[in-house]
Amino acid sequence: DTVLTQSPGLAVSPGERVTISCRASESVGTRVHWYRQKPGQQPKLLIYGTSYRDSGVPARFSGSGSGTDFTLTIDPVEANDAATYFCQQSWNDWTFGGGTKLELK
Amino acid sequence: QVQLQQSGAELVKPGSSVKISCKAAGYTFTTYDMFWMKQQPGNGLEWIGWSSPGNGKTKYNKKFNGKAIITADKSSSTAYLQLSSLTSEDSAVYFCAIGGSFFEYWGQGVMVRVSS
């Protein structure tokens, strides 16, 4: 299985820029997608295909990377962005990262 | 708009089985593959398997072979996930989602708790 490893939890202040990393155990091309999940809710798609924003997702969210290293950037962070962010790959079946919990100071 | 409405929370005994549902609306049911995911508290998500309602094809994460059976009823636009021989390790939230490479639409999740 392709393992996705995400950066540990982060704490940032509103208005700052935050980057969340996702490293794959093998190359996954650009088939990496990002989700946001708030407690008690289902995941919400933010970015697909490494860098394409889903419909209605603000331009504050951007994605980049290729191969094994991928990044989700939120700039600027807003108070409502407090959540857990997951990456997912679809190159080799489907696997998800363990999640990065973003806290707002 | 696309909606995936899942059945309610389940409290089940160890060794038993449970069948949860996901009713689709707002799109042609046979157009998209229906995936099922598992999320344990504090953990990430795991892909369980998918079914293609159009042709009945299914595929499972090998980890869930023998544990999960996914079916779909075209007449009611409803997908099902059956879990058998339940243990405490099966206590989790189970989501349905449609997609192929990524998942734009998700159900609200069903909490399954296995306890005697």
mmCIF file with all atom_site columns, N, CA and C in Angstrom, chain B residues 30-70:
data_model
loop_
_atom_site.group_PDB
_atom_site.id
_atom_site.type_symbol
_atom_site.label_atom_id
_atom_site.label_alt_id
_atom_site.label_comp_id
_atom_site.label_asym_id
_atom_site.label_entity_id
_atom_site.label_seq_id
_atom_site.pdbx_PDB_ins_code
_atom_site.Cartn_x
_atom_site.Cartn_y
_atom_site.Cartn_z
_atom_site.occupancy
_atom_site.B_iso_or_equiv
_atom_site.pdbx_formal_charge
_atom_site.auth_seq_id
_atom_site.auth_comp_id
_atom_site.auth_asym_id
_atom_site.auth_atom_id
_atom_site.pdbx_PDB_model_num
ATOM 1   N N  . THR B 1 30 ? -26.377 5.333   -11.536 1.00 0.00 ? 30 THR B N  1
ATOM 2   C CA . THR B 1 30 ? -25.445 4.422   -12.208 1.00 0.00 ? 30 THR B CA 1
ATOM 3   C C  . THR B 1 30 ? -24.239 5.127   -12.821 1.00 0.00 ? 30 THR B C  1
ATOM 4   N N  . THR B 1 31 ? -24.204 6.460   -12.697 1.00 0.00 ? 31 THR B N  1
ATOM 5   C CA . THR B 1 31 ? -23.129 7.215   -13.343 1.00 0.00 ? 31 THR B CA 1
ATOM 6   C C  . THR B 1 31 ? -21.806 7.110   -12.592 1.00 0.00 ? 31 THR B C  1
ATOM 7   N N  . TYR B 1 32 ? -21.880 7.076   -11.265 1.00 0.00 ? 32 TYR B N  1
ATOM 8   C CA . TYR B 1 32 ? -20.660 7.124   -10.464 1.00 0.00 ? 32 TYR B CA 1
ATOM 9   C C  . TYR B 1 32 ? -20.496 5.878   -9.620  1.00 0.00 ? 32 TYR B C  1
ATOM 10  N N  . ASP B 1 33 ? -19.244 5.488   -9.416  1.00 0.00 ? 33 ASP B N  1
ATOM 11  C CA . ASP B 1 33 ? -18.942 4.413   -8.480  1.00 0.00 ? 33 ASP B CA 1
ATOM 12  C C  . ASP B 1 33 ? -19.202 4.905   -7.060  1.00 0.00 ? 33 ASP B C  1
ATOM 13  N N  . MET B 1 34 ? -19.697 3.999   -6.219  1.00 0.00 ? 34 MET B N  1
ATOM 14  C CA . MET B 1 34 ? -19.976 4.319   -4.830  1.00 0.00 ? 34 MET B CA 1
ATOM 15  C C  . MET B 1 34 ? -18.897 3.693   -3.957  1.00 0.00 ? 34 MET B C  1
ATOM 16  N N  . PHE B 1 35 ? -18.206 4.532   -3.233  1.00 0.00 ? 35 PHE B N  1
ATOM 17  C CA . PHE B 1 35 ? -17.134 4.086   -2.353  1.00 0.00 ? 35 PHE B CA 1
ATOM 18  C C  . PHE B 1 35 ? -17.610 4.086   -0.906  1.00 0.00 ? 35 PHE B C  1
ATOM 19  N N  . TRP B 1 36 ? -16.947 3.246   -0.108  1.00 0.00 ? 36 TRP B N  1
ATOM 20  C CA . TRP B 1 36 ? -17.168 3.239   1.335   1.00 0.00 ? 36 TRP B CA 1
ATOM 21  C C  . TRP B 1 36 ? -15.833 3.410   2.044   1.00 0.00 ? 36 TRP B C  1
ATOM 22  N N  . MET B 1 37 ? -15.847 4.266   3.066   1.00 0.00 ? 37 MET B N  1
ATOM 23  C CA . MET B 1 37 ? -14.637 4.551   3.839   1.00 0.00 ? 37 MET B CA 1
ATOM 24  C C  . MET B 1 37 ? -14.905 4.295   5.316   1.00 0.00 ? 37 MET B C  1
ATOM 25  N N  . LYS B 1 38 ? -13.824 3.997   6.055   1.00 0.00 ? 38 LYS B N  1
ATOM 26  C CA . LYS B 1 38 ? -13.895 3.768   7.499   1.00 0.00 ? 38 LYS B CA 1
ATOM 27  C C  . LYS B 1 38 ? -13.021 4.798   8.198   1.00 0.00 ? 38 LYS B C  1
ATOM 28  N N  . GLN B 1 39 ? -13.541 5.372   9.272   1.00 0.00 ? 39 GLN B N  1
ATOM 29  C CA . GLN B 1 39 ? -12.764 6.326   10.057  1.00 0.00 ? 39 GLN B CA 1
ATOM 30  C C  . GLN B 1 39 ? -12.936 6.015   11.534  1.00 0.00 ? 39 GLN B C  1
ATOM 31  N N  . GLN B 1 40 ? -11.849 5.593   12.168  1.00 0.00 ? 40 GLN B N  1
ATOM 32  C CA . GLN B 1 40 ? -11.883 5.351   13.602  1.00 0.00 ? 40 GLN B CA 1
ATOM 33  C C  . GLN B 1 40 ? -11.518 6.635   14.335  1.00 0.00 ? 40 GLN B C  1
ATOM 34  N N  . PRO B 1 41 ? -11.998 6.798   15.568  1.00 0.00 ? 41 PRO B N  1
ATOM 35  C CA . PRO B 1 41 ? -11.757 8.030   16.320  1.00 0.00 ? 41 PRO B CA 1
ATOM 36  C C  . PRO B 1 41 ? -10.284 8.399   16.354  1.00 0.00 ? 41 PRO B C  1
ATOM 37  N N  . GLY B 1 42 ? -10.004 9.631   15.973  1.00 0.00 ? 42 GLY B N  1
ATOM 38  C CA . GLY B 1 42 ? -8.635  10.119  15.999  1.00 0.00 ? 42 GLY B CA 1
ATOM 39  C C  . GLY B 1 42 ? -7.757  9.585   14.889  1.00 0.00 ? 42 GLY B C  1
ATOM 40  N N  . ASN B 1 43 ? -8.335  8.777   14.024  1.00 0.00 ? 43 ASN B N  1
ATOM 41  C CA . ASN B 1 43 ? -7.546  8.175   12.946  1.00 0.00 ? 43 ASN B CA 1
ATOM 42  C C  . ASN B 1 43 ? -7.909  8.761   11.606  1.00 0.00 ? 43 ASN B C  1
ATOM 43  N N  . GLY B 1 44 ? -7.095  8.418   10.660  1.00 0.00 ? 44 GLY B N  1
ATOM 44  C CA . GLY B 1 44 ? -7.393  8.827   9.296   1.00 0.00 ? 44 GLY B CA 1
ATOM 45  C C  . GLY B 1 44 ? -8.461  7.942   8.690   1.00 0.00 ? 44 GLY B C  1
ATOM 46  N N  . LEU B 1 45 ? -8.596  8.083   7.393   1.00 0.00 ? 45 LEU B N  1
ATOM 47  C CA . LEU B 1 45 ? -9.613  7.358   6.649   1.00 0.00 ? 45 LEU B CA 1
ATOM 48  C C  . LEU B 1 45 ? -9.012  6.162   5.929   1.00 0.00 ? 45 LEU B C  1
ATOM 49  N N  . GLU B 1 46 ? -9.812  5.120   5.802   1.00 0.00 ? 46 GLU B N  1
ATOM 50  C CA . GLU B 1 46 ? -9.405  3.926   5.047   1.00 0.00 ? 46 GLU B CA 1
ATOM 51  C C  . GLU B 1 46 ? -10.457 3.647   3.986   1.00 0.00 ? 46 GLU B C  1
ATOM 52  N N  . TRP B 1 47 ? -9.966  3.290   2.812   1.00 0.00 ? 47 TRP B N  1
ATOM 53  C CA . TRP B 1 47 ? -10.868 2.868   1.745   1.00 0.00 ? 47 TRP B CA 1
ATOM 54  C C  . TRP B 1 47 ? -11.255 1.423   1.973   1.00 0.00 ? 47 TRP B C  1
ATOM 55  N N  . ILE B 1 48 ? -12.557 1.124   1.988   1.00 0.00 ? 48 ILE B N  1
ATOM 56  C CA . ILE B 1 48 ? -13.047 -0.235  2.184   1.00 0.00 ? 48 ILE B CA 1
ATOM 57  C C  . ILE B 1 48 ? -13.253 -0.921  0.839   1.00 0.00 ? 48 ILE B C  1
ATOM 58  N N  . GLY B 1 49 ? -13.922 -0.243  -0.052  1.00 0.00 ? 49 GLY B N  1
ATOM 59  C CA . GLY B 1 49 ? -14.214 -0.828  -1.353  1.00 0.00 ? 49 GLY B CA 1
ATOM 60  C C  . GLY B 1 49 ? -15.166 0.058   -2.123  1.00 0.00 ? 49 GLY B C  1
ATOM 61  N N  . TRP B 1 50 ? -15.486 -0.377  -3.341  1.00 0.00 ? 50 TRP B N  1
ATOM 62  C CA . TRP B 1 50 ? -16.446 0.372   -4.145  1.00 0.00 ? 50 TRP B CA 1
ATOM 63  C C  . TRP B 1 50 ? -17.301 -0.573  -4.967  1.00 0.00 ? 50 TRP B C  1
ATOM 64  N N  . SER B 1 51 ? -18.442 -0.058  -5.367  1.00 0.00 ? 51 SER B N  1
ATOM 65  C CA . SER B 1 51 ? -19.281 -0.791  -6.303  1.00 0.00 ? 51 SER B CA 1
ATOM 66  C C  . SER B 1 51 ? -19.647 0.125   -7.455  1.00 0.00 ? 51 SER B C  1
ATOM 67  N N  . SER B 1 52 ? -19.839 -0.461  -8.603  1.00 0.00 ? 52 SER B N  1
ATOM 68  C CA . SER B 1 52 ? -20.284 0.269   -9.775  1.00 0.00 ? 52 SER B CA 1
ATOM 69  C C  . SER B 1 52 ? -21.740 -0.099  -10.013 1.00 0.00 ? 52 SER B C  1
ATOM 70  N N  . PRO B 1 53 ? -22.674 0.767   -9.619  1.00 0.00 ? 53 PRO B N  1
ATOM 71  C CA . PRO B 1 53 ? -24.091 0.407   -9.726  1.00 0.00 ? 53 PRO B CA 1
ATOM 72  C C  . PRO B 1 53 ? -24.535 0.095   -11.146 1.00 0.00 ? 53 PRO B C  1
ATOM 73  N N  . GLY B 1 54 ? -23.822 0.608   -12.132 1.00 0.00 ? 54 GLY B N  1
ATOM 74  C CA . GLY B 1 54 ? -24.223 0.380   -13.511 1.00 0.00 ? 54 GLY B CA 1
ATOM 75  C C  . GLY B 1 54 ? -24.027 -1.050  -13.968 1.00 0.00 ? 54 GLY B C  1
ATOM 76  N N  . ASN B 1 55 ? -22.949 -1.671  -13.537 1.00 0.00 ? 55 ASN B N  1
ATOM 77  C CA . ASN B 1 55 ? -22.667 -3.030  -14.011 1.00 0.00 ? 55 ASN B CA 1
ATOM 78  C C  . ASN B 1 55 ? -22.484 -4.037  -12.893 1.00 0.00 ? 55 ASN B C  1
ATOM 79  N N  . GLY B 1 56 ? -22.613 -3.597  -11.638 1.00 0.00 ? 56 GLY B N  1
ATOM 80  C CA . GLY B 1 56 ? -22.525 -4.516  -10.512 1.00 0.00 ? 56 GLY B CA 1
ATOM 81  C C  . GLY B 1 56 ? -21.125 -4.894  -10.088 1.00 0.00 ? 56 GLY B C  1
ATOM 82  N N  . LYS B 1 57 ? -20.135 -4.310  -10.723 1.00 0.00 ? 57 LYS B N  1
ATOM 83  C CA . LYS B 1 57 ? -18.753 -4.651  -10.383 1.00 0.00 ? 57 LYS B CA 1
ATOM 84  C C  . LYS B 1 57 ? -18.401 -4.096  -9.012  1.00 0.00 ? 57 LYS B C  1
ATOM 85  N N  . THR B 1 58 ? -17.590 -4.857  -8.280  1.00 0.00 ? 58 THR B N  1
ATOM 86  C CA . THR B 1 58 ? -17.115 -4.398  -6.978  1.00 0.00 ? 58 THR B CA 1
ATOM 87  C C  . THR B 1 58 ? -15.617 -4.645  -6.866  1.00 0.00 ? 58 THR B C  1
ATOM 88  N N  . LYS B 1 59 ? -14.992 -3.855  -5.981  1.00 0.00 ? 59 LYS B N  1
ATOM 89  C CA . LYS B 1 59 ? -13.587 -4.069  -5.677  1.00 0.00 ? 59 LYS B CA 1
ATOM 90  C C  . LYS B 1 59 ? -13.384 -3.709  -4.212  1.00 0.00 ? 59 LYS B C  1
ATOM 91  N N  . TYR B 1 60 ? -12.559 -4.496  -3.529  1.00 0.00 ? 60 TYR B N  1
ATOM 92  C CA . TYR B 1 60 ? -12.355 -4.307  -2.105  1.00 0.00 ? 60 TYR B CA 1
ATOM 93  C C  . TYR B 1 60 ? -10.879 -4.089  -1.794  1.00 0.00 ? 60 TYR B C  1
ATOM 94  N N  . ASN B 1 61 ? -10.650 -3.273  -0.772  1.00 0.00 ? 61 ASN B N  1
ATOM 95  C CA . ASN B 1 61 ? -9.346  -3.201  -0.132  1.00 0.00 ? 61 ASN B CA 1
ATOM 96  C C  . ASN B 1 61 ? -9.105  -4.591  0.465   1.00 0.00 ? 61 ASN B C  1
ATOM 97  N N  . LYS B 1 62 ? -7.970  -5.183  0.169   1.00 0.00 ? 62 LYS B N  1
ATOM 98  C CA . LYS B 1 62 ? -7.730  -6.564  0.624   1.00 0.00 ? 62 LYS B CA 1
ATOM 99  C C  . LYS B 1 62 ? -7.843  -6.692  2.140   1.00 0.00 ? 62 LYS B C  1
ATOM 100 N N  . LYS B 1 63 ? -7.644  -5.586  2.855   1.00 0.00 ? 63 LYS B N  1
ATOM 101 C CA . LYS B 1 63 ? -7.763  -5.611  4.308   1.00 0.00 ? 63 LYS B CA 1
ATOM 102 C C  . LYS B 1 63 ? -9.189  -5.954  4.742   1.00 0.00 ? 63 LYS B C  1
ATOM 103 N N  . PHE B 1 64 ? -10.164 -5.671  3.888   1.00 0.00 ? 64 PHE B N  1
ATOM 104 C CA . PHE B 1 64 ? -11.558 -5.858  4.255   1.00 0.00 ? 64 PHE B CA 1
ATOM 105 C C  . PHE B 1 64 ? -12.196 -7.068  3.572   1.00 0.00 ? 64 PHE B C  1
ATOM 106 N N  . ASN B 1 65 ? -11.391 -7.852  2.874   1.00 0.00 ? 65 ASN B N  1
ATOM 107 C CA . ASN B 1 65 ? -11.917 -9.091  2.285   1.00 0.00 ? 65 ASN B CA 1
ATOM 108 C C  . ASN B 1 65 ? -12.421 -9.992  3.397   1.00 0.00 ? 65 ASN B C  1
ATOM 109 N N  . GLY B 1 66 ? -13.654 -10.467 3.217   1.00 0.00 ? 66 GLY B N  1
ATOM 110 C CA . GLY B 1 66 ? -14.255 -11.322 4.229   1.00 0.00 ? 66 GLY B CA 1
ATOM 111 C C  . GLY B 1 66 ? -14.948 -10.546 5.333   1.00 0.00 ? 66 GLY B C  1
ATOM 112 N N  . LYS B 1 67 ? -14.715 -9.267  5.418   1.00 0.00 ? 67 LYS B N  1
ATOM 113 C CA . LYS B 1 67 ? -15.334 -8.413  6.438   1.00 0.00 ? 67 LYS B CA 1
ATOM 114 C C  . LYS B 1 67 ? -16.502 -7.612  5.862   1.00 0.00 ? 67 LYS B C  1
ATOM 115 N N  . ALA B 1 68 ? -16.302 -7.109  4.653   1.00 0.00 ? 68 ALA B N  1
ATOM 116 C CA . ALA B 1 68 ? -17.275 -6.177  4.080   1.00 0.00 ? 68 ALA B CA 1
ATOM 117 C C  . ALA B 1 68 ? -17.857 -6.724  2.781   1.00 0.00 ? 68 ALA B C  1
ATOM 118 N N  . ILE B 1 69 ? -19.137 -6.446  2.580   1.00 0.00 ? 69 ILE B N  1
ATOM 119 C CA . ILE B 1 69 ? -19.801 -6.732  1.310   1.00 0.00 ? 69 ILE B CA 1
ATOM 120 C C  . ILE B 1 69 ? -20.552 -5.467  0.899   1.00 0.00 ? 69 ILE B C  1
ATOM 121 N N  . ILE B 1 70 ? -20.285 -5.001  -0.312  1.00 0.00 ? 70 ILE B N  1
ATOM 122 C CA . ILE B 1 70 ? -20.921 -3.789  -0.832  1.00 0.00 ? 70 ILE B CA 1
ATOM 123 C C  . ILE B 1 70 ? -21.908 -4.185  -1.928  1.00 0.00 ? 70 ILE B C  1
#
